[in-house]
mmCIF file of N, CA, C and O in Angstrom:
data_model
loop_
_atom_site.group_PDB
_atom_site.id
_atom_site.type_symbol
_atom_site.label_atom_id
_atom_site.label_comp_id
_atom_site.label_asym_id
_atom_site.label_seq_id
_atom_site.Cartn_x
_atom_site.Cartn_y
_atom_site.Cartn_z
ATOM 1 N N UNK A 14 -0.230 -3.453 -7.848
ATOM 2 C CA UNK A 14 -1.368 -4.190 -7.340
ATOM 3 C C UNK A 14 -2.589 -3.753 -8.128
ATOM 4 O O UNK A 14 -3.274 -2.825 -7.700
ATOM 5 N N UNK A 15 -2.891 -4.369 -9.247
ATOM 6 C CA UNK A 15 -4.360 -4.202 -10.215
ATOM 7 C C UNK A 15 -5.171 -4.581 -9.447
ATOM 8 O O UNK A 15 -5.745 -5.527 -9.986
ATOM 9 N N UNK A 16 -5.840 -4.281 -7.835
ATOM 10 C CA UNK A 16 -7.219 -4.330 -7.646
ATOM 11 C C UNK A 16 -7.519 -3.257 -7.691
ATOM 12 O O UNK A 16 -6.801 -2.257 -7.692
ATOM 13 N N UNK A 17 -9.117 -3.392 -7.752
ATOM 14 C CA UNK A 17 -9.686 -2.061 -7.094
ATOM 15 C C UNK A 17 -10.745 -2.354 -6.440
ATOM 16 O O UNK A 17 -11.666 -1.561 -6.632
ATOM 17 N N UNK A 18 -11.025 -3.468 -5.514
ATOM 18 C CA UNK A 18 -11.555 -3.665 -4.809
ATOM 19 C C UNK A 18 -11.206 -3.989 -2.929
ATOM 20 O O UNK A 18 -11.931 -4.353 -2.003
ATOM 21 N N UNK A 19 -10.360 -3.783 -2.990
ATOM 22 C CA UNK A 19 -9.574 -4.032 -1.704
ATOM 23 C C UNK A 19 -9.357 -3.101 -0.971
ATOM 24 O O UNK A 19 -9.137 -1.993 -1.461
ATOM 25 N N UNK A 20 -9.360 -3.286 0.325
ATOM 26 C CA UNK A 20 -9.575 -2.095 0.928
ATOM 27 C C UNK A 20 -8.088 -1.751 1.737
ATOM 28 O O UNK A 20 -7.599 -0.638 1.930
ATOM 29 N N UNK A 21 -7.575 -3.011 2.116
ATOM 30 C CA UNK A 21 -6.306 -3.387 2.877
ATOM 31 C C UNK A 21 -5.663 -4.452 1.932
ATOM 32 O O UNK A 21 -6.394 -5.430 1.769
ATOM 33 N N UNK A 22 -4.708 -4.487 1.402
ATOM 34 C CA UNK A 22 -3.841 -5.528 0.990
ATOM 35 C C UNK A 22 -2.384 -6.042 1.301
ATOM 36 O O UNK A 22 -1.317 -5.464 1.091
ATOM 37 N N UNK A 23 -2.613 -7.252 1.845
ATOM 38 C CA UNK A 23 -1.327 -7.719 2.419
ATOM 39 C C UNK A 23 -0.361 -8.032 1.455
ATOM 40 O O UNK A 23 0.736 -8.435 1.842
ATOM 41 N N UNK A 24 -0.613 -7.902 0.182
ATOM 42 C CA UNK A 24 0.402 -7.990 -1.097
ATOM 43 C C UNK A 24 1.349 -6.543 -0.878
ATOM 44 O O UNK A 24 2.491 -6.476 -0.424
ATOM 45 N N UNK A 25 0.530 -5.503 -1.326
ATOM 46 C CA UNK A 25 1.122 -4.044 -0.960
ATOM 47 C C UNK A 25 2.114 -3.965 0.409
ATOM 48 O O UNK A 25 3.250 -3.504 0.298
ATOM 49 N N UNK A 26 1.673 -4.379 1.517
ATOM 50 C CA UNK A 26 1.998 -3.971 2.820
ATOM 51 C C UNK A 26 3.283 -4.762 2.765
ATOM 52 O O UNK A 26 4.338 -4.242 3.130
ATOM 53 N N UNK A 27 3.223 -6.118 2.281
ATOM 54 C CA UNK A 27 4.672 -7.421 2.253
ATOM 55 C C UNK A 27 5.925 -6.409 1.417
ATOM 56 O O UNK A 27 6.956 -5.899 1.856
ATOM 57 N N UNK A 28 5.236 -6.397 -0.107
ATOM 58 C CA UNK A 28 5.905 -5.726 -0.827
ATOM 59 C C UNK A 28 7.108 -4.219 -0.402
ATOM 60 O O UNK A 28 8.277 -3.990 -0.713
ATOM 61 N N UNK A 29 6.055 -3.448 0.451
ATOM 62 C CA UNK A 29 7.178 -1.950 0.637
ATOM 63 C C UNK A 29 8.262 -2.927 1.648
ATOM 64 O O UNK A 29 9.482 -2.952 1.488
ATOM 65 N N UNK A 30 7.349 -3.870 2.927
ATOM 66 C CA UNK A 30 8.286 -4.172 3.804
ATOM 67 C C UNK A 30 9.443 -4.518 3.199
ATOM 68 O O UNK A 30 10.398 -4.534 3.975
ATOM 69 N N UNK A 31 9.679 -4.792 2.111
ATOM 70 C CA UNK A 31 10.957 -5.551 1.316
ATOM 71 C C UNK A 31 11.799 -4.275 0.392
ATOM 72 O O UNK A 31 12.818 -4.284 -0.298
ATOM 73 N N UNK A 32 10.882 -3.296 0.745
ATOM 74 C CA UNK A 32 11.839 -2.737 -0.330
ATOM 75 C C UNK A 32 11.586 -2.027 -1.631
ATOM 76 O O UNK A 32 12.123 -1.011 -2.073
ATOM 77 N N UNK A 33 10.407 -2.984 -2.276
ATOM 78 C CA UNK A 33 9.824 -2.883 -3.344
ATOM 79 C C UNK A 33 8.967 -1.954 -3.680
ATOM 80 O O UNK A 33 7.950 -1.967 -2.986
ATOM 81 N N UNK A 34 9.024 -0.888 -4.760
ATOM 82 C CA UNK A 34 8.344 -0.126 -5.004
ATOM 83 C C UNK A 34 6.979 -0.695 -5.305
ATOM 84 O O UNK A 34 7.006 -1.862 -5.697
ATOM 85 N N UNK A 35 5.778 -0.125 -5.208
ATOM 86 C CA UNK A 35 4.705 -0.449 -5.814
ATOM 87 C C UNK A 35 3.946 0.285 -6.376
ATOM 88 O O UNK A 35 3.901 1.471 -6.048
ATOM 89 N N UNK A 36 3.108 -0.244 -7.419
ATOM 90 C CA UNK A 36 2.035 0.675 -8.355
ATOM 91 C C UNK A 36 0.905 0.202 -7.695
ATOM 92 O O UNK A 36 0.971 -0.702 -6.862
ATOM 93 N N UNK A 37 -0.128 0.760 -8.017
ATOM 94 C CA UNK A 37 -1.681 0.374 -7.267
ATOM 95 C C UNK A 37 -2.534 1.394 -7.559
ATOM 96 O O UNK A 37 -2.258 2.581 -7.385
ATOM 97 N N UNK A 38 -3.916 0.835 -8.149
ATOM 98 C CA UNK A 38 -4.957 1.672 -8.361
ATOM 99 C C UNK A 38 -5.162 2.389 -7.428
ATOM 100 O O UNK A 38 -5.349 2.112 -6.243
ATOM 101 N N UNK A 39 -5.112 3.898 -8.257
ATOM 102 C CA UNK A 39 -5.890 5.359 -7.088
ATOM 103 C C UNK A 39 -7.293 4.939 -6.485
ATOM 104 O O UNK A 39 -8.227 5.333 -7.182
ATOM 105 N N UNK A 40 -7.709 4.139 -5.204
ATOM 106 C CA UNK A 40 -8.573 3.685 -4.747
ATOM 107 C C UNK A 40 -8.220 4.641 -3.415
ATOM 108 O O UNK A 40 -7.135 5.223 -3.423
ATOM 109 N N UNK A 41 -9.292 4.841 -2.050
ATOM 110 C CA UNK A 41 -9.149 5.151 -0.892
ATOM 111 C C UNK A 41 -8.376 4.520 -0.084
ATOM 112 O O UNK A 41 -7.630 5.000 0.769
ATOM 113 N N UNK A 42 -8.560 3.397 -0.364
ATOM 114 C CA UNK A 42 -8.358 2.019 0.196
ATOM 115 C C UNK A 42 -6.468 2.085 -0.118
ATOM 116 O O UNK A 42 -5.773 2.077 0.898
ATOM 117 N N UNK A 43 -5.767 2.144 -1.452
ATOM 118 C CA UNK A 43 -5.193 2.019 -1.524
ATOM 119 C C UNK A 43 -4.101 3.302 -1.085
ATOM 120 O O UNK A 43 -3.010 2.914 -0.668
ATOM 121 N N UNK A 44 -4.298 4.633 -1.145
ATOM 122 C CA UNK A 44 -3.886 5.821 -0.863
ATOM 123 C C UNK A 44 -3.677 5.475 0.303
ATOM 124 O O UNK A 44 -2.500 5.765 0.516
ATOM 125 N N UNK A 45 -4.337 4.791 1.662
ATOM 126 C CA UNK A 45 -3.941 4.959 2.645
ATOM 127 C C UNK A 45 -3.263 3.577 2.988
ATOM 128 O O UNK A 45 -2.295 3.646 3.746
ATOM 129 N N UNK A 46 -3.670 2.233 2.498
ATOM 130 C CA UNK A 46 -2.568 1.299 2.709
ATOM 131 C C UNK A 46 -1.080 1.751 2.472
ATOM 132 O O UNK A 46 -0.228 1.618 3.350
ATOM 133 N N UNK A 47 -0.797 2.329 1.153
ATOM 134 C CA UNK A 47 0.077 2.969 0.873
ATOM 135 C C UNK A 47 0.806 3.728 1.529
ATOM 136 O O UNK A 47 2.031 3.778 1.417
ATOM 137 N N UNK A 48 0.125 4.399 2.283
ATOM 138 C CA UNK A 48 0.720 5.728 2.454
ATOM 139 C C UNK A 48 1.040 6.502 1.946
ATOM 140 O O UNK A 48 2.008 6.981 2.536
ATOM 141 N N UNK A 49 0.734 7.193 0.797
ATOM 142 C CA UNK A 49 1.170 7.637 -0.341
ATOM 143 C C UNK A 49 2.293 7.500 -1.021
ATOM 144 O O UNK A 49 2.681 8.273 -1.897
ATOM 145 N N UNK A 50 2.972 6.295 -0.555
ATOM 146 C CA UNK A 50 4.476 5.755 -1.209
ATOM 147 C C UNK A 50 4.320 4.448 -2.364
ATOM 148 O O UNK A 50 4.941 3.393 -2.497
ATOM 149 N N UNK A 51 3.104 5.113 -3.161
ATOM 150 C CA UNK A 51 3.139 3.990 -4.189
ATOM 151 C C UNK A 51 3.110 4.989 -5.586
ATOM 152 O O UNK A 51 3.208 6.215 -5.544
ATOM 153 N N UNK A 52 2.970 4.257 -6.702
ATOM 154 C CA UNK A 52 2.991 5.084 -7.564
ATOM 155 C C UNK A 52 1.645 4.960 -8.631
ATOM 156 O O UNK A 52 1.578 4.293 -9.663
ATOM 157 N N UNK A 53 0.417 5.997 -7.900
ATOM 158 C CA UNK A 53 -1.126 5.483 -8.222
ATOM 159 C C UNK A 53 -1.253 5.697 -9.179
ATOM 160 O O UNK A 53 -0.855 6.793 -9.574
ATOM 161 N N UNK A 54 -1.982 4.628 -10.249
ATOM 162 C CA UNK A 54 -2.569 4.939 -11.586
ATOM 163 C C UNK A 54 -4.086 5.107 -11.163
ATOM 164 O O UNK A 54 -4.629 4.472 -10.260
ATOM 165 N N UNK A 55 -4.848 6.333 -12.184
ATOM 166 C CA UNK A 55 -5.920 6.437 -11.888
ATOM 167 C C UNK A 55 -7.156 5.265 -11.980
ATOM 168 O O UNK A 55 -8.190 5.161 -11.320
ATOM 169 N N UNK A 56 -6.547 4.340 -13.194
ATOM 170 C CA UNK A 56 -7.547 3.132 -13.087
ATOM 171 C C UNK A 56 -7.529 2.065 -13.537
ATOM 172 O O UNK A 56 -7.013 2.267 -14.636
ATOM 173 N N UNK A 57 -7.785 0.764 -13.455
ATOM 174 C CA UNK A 57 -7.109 -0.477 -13.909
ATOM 175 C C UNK A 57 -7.521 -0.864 -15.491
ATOM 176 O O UNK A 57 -8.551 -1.406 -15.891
ATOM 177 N N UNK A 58 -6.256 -0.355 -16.314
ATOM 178 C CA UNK A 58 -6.279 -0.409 -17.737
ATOM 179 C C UNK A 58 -5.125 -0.752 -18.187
ATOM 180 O O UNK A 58 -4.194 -0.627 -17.393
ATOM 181 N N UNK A 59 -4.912 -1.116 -19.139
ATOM 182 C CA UNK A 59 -3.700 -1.911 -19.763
ATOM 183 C C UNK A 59 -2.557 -1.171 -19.758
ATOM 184 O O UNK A 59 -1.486 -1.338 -19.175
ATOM 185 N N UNK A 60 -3.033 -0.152 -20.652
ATOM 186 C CA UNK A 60 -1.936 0.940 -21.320
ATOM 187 C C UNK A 60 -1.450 1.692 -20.204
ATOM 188 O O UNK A 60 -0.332 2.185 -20.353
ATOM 189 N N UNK A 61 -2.127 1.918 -18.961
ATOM 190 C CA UNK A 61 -2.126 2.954 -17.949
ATOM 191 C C UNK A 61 -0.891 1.832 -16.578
ATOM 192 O O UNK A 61 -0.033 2.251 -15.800
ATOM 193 N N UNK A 62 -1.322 0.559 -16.812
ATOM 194 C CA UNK A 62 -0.347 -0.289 -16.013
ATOM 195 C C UNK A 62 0.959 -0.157 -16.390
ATOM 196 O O UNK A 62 1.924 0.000 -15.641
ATOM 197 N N UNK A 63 0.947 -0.251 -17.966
ATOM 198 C CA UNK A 63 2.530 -0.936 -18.602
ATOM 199 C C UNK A 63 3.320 0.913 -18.128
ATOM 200 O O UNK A 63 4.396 1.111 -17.565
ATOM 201 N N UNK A 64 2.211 2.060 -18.659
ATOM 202 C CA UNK A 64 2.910 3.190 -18.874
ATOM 203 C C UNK A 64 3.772 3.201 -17.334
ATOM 204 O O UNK A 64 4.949 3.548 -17.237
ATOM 205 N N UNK A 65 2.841 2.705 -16.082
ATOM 206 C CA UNK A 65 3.448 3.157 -14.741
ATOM 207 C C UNK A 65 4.892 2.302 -14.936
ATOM 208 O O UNK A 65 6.001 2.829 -15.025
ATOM 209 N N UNK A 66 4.581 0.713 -14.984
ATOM 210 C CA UNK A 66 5.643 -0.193 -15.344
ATOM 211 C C UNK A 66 6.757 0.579 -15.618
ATOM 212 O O UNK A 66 7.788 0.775 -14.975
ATOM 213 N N UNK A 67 6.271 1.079 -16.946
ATOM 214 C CA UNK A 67 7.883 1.587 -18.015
ATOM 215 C C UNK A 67 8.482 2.585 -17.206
ATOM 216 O O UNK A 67 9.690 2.509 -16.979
ATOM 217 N N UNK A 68 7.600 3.784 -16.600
ATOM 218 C CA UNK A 68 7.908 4.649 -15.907
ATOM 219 C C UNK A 68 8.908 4.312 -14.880
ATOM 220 O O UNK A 68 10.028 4.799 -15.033
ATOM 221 N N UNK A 69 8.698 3.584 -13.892
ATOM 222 C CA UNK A 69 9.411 3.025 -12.974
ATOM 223 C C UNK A 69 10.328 2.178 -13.252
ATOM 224 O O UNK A 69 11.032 1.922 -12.275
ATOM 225 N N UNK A 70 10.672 1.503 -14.431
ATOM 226 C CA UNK A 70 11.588 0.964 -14.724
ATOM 227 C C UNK A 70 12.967 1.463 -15.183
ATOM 228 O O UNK A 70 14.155 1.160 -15.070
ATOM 229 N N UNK A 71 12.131 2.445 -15.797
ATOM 230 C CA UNK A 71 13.842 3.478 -16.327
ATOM 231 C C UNK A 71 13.658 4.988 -15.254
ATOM 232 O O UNK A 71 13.983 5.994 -15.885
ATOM 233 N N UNK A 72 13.252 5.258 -13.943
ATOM 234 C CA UNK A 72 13.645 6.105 -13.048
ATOM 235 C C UNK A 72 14.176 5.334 -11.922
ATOM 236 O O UNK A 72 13.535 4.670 -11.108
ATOM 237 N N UNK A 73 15.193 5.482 -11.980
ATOM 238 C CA UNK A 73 15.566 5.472 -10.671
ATOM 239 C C UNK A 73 15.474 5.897 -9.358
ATOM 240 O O UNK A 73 15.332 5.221 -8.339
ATOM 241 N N UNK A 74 15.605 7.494 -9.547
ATOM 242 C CA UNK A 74 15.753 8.038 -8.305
ATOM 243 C C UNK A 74 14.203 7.653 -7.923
ATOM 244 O O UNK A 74 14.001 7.675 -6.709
ATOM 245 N N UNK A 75 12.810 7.226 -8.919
ATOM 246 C CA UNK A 75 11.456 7.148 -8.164
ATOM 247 C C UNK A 75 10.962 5.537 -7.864
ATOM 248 O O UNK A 75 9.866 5.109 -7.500
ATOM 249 N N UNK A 76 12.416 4.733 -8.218
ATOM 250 C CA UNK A 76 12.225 3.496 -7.482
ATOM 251 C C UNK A 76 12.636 3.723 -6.074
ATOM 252 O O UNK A 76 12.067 3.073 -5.198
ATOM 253 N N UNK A 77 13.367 4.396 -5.827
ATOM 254 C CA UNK A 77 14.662 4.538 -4.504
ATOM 255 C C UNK A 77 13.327 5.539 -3.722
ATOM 256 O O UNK A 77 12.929 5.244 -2.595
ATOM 257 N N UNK A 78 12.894 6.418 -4.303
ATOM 258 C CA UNK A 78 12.215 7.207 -3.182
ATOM 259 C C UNK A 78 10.937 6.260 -2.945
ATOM 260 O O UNK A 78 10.601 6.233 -1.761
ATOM 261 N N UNK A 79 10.240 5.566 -3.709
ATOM 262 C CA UNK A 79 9.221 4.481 -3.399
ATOM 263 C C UNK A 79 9.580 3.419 -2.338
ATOM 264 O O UNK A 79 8.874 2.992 -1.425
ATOM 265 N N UNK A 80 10.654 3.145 -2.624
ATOM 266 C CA UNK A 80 11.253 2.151 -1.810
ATOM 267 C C UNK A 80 11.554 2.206 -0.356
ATOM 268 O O UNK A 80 11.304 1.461 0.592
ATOM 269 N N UNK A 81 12.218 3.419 -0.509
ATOM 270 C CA UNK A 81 12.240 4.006 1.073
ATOM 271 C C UNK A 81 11.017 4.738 1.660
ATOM 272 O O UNK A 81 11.110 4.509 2.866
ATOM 273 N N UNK A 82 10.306 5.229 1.529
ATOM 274 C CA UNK A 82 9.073 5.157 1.807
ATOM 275 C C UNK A 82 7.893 4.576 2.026
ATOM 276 O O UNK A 82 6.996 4.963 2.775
ATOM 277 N N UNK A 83 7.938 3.331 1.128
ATOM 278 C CA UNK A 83 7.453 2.500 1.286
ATOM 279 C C UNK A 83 8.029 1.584 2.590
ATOM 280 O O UNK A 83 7.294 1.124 3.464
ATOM 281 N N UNK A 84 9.112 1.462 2.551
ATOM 282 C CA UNK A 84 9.561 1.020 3.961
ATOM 283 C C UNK A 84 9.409 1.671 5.280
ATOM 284 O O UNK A 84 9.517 1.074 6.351
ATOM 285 N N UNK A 85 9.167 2.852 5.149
ATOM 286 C CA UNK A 85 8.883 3.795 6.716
ATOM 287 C C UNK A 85 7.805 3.365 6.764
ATOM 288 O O UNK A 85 7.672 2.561 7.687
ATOM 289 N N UNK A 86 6.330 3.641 5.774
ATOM 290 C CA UNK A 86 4.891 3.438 5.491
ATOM 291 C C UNK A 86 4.999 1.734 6.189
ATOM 292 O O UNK A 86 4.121 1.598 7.042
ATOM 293 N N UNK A 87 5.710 0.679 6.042
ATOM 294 C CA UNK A 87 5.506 -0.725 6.287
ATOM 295 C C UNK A 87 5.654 -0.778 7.493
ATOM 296 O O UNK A 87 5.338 -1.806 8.092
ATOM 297 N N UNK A 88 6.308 0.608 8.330
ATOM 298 C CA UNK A 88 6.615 0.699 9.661
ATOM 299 C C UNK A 88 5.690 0.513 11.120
ATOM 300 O O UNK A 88 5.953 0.173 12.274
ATOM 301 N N UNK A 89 3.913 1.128 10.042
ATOM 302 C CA UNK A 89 3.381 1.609 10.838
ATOM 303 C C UNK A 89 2.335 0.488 10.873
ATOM 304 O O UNK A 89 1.209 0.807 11.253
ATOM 305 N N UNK A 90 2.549 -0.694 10.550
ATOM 306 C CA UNK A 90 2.018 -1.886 9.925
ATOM 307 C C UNK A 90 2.673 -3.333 10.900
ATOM 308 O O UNK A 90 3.682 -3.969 10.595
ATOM 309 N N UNK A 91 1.718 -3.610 12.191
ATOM 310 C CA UNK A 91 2.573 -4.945 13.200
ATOM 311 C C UNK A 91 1.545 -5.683 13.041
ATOM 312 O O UNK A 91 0.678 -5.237 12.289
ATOM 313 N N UNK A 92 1.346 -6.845 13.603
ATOM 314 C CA UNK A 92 0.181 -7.457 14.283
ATOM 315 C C UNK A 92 0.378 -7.233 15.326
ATOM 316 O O UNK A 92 -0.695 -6.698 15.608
ATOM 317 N N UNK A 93 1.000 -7.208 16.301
ATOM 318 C CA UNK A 93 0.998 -6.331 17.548
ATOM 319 C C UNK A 93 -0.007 -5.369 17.945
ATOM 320 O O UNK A 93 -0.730 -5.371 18.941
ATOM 321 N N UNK A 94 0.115 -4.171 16.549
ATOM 322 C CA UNK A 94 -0.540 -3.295 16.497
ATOM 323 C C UNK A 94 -2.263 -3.651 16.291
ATOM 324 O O UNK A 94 -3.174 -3.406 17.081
ATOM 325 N N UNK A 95 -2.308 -4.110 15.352
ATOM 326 C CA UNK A 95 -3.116 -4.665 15.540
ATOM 327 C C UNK A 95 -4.179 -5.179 16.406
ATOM 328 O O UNK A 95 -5.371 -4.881 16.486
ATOM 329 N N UNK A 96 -3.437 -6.045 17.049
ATOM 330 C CA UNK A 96 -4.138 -7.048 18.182
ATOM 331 C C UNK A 96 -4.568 -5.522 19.583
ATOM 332 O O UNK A 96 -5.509 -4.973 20.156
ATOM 333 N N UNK A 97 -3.686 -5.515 19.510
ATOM 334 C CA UNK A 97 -4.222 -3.821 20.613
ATOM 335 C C UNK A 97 -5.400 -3.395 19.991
ATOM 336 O O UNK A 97 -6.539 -3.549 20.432
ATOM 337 N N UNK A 98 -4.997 -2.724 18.698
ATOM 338 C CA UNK A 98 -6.288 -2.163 18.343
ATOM 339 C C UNK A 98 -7.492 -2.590 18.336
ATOM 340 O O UNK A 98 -8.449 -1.904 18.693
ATOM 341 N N UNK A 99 -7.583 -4.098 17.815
ATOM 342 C CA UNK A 99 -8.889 -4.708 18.006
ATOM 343 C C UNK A 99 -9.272 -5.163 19.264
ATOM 344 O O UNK A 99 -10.492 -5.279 19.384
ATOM 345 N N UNK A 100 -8.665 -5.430 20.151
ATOM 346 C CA UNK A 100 -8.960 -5.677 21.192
ATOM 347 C C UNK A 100 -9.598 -4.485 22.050
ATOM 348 O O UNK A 100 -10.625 -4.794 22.655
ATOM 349 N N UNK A 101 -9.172 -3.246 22.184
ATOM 350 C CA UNK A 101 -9.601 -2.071 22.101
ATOM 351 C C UNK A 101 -11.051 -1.940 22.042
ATOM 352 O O UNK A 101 -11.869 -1.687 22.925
ATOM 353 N N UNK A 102 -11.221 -2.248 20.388
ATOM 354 C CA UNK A 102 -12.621 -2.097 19.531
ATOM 355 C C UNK A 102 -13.260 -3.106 20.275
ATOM 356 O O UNK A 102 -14.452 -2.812 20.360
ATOM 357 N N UNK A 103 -12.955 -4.382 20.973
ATOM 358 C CA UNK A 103 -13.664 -5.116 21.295
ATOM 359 C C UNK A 103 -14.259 -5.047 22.839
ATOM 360 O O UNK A 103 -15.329 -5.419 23.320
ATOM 361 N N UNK A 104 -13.424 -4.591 23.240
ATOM 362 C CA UNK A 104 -13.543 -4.145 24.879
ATOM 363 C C UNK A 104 -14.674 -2.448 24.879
ATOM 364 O O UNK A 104 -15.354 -2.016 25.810
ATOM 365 N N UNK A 105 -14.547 -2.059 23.959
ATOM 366 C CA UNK A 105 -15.739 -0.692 23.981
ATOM 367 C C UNK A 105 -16.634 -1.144 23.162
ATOM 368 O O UNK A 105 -17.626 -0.429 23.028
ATOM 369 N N UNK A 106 -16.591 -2.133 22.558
ATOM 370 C CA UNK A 106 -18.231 -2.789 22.125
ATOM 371 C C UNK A 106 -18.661 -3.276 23.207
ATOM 372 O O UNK A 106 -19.866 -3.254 23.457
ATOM 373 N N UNK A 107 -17.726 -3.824 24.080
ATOM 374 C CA UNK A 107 -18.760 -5.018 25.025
ATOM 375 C C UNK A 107 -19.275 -4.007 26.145
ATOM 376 O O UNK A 107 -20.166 -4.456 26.866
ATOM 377 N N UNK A 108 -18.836 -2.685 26.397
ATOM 378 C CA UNK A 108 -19.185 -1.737 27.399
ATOM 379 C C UNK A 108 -20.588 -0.914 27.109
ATOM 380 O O UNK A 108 -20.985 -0.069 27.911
#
């Protein structure tokens, strides 16, 4: 995921749910969408994308540990959850 402006991304969050390892700029934003089950490049540059790319393409065992991690990390991720939470936030604003 080459942003680095995003704070939450539903690309990232779809992605582990499936399985899929992901790369994503070392952002705040992204460290904790993540969960630390991505594989962060420090910043959105060409050479620094393809290197993660290549990296992950010929390891295995750090697609498989991304993957499964990334799937526990997608765990903690409902709209369910959600909807509680904001509703929450919305019920102690109105107090």
């Amino acid at each position: 995921m080459p942003s680095t402006y995003e704070t939450l991304s539903f690309p990232v969050m779809e992605s582990q749910a499936t399985g899929t390892p992901v790369i994503s700029i070392d952002t705040p934003g992204a460290r904790e969408n993540t969960g630390g089950a991505a594989l962060l490049i420090p910043r959105l540059d060409v050479n620094g994308l393809v290197a993660a790319m290549s990296r992950l393409a010929g390891d295995s065992s750090l697609r498989t540990e991304l993957s499964e991690r990334g799937l526990e990390n997608a765990l903690t991720f409902s709209w369910p959850k959600c909807s509680r939470e904001t509703l929450g936030i919305l019920e102690e604003a109105a107090h």
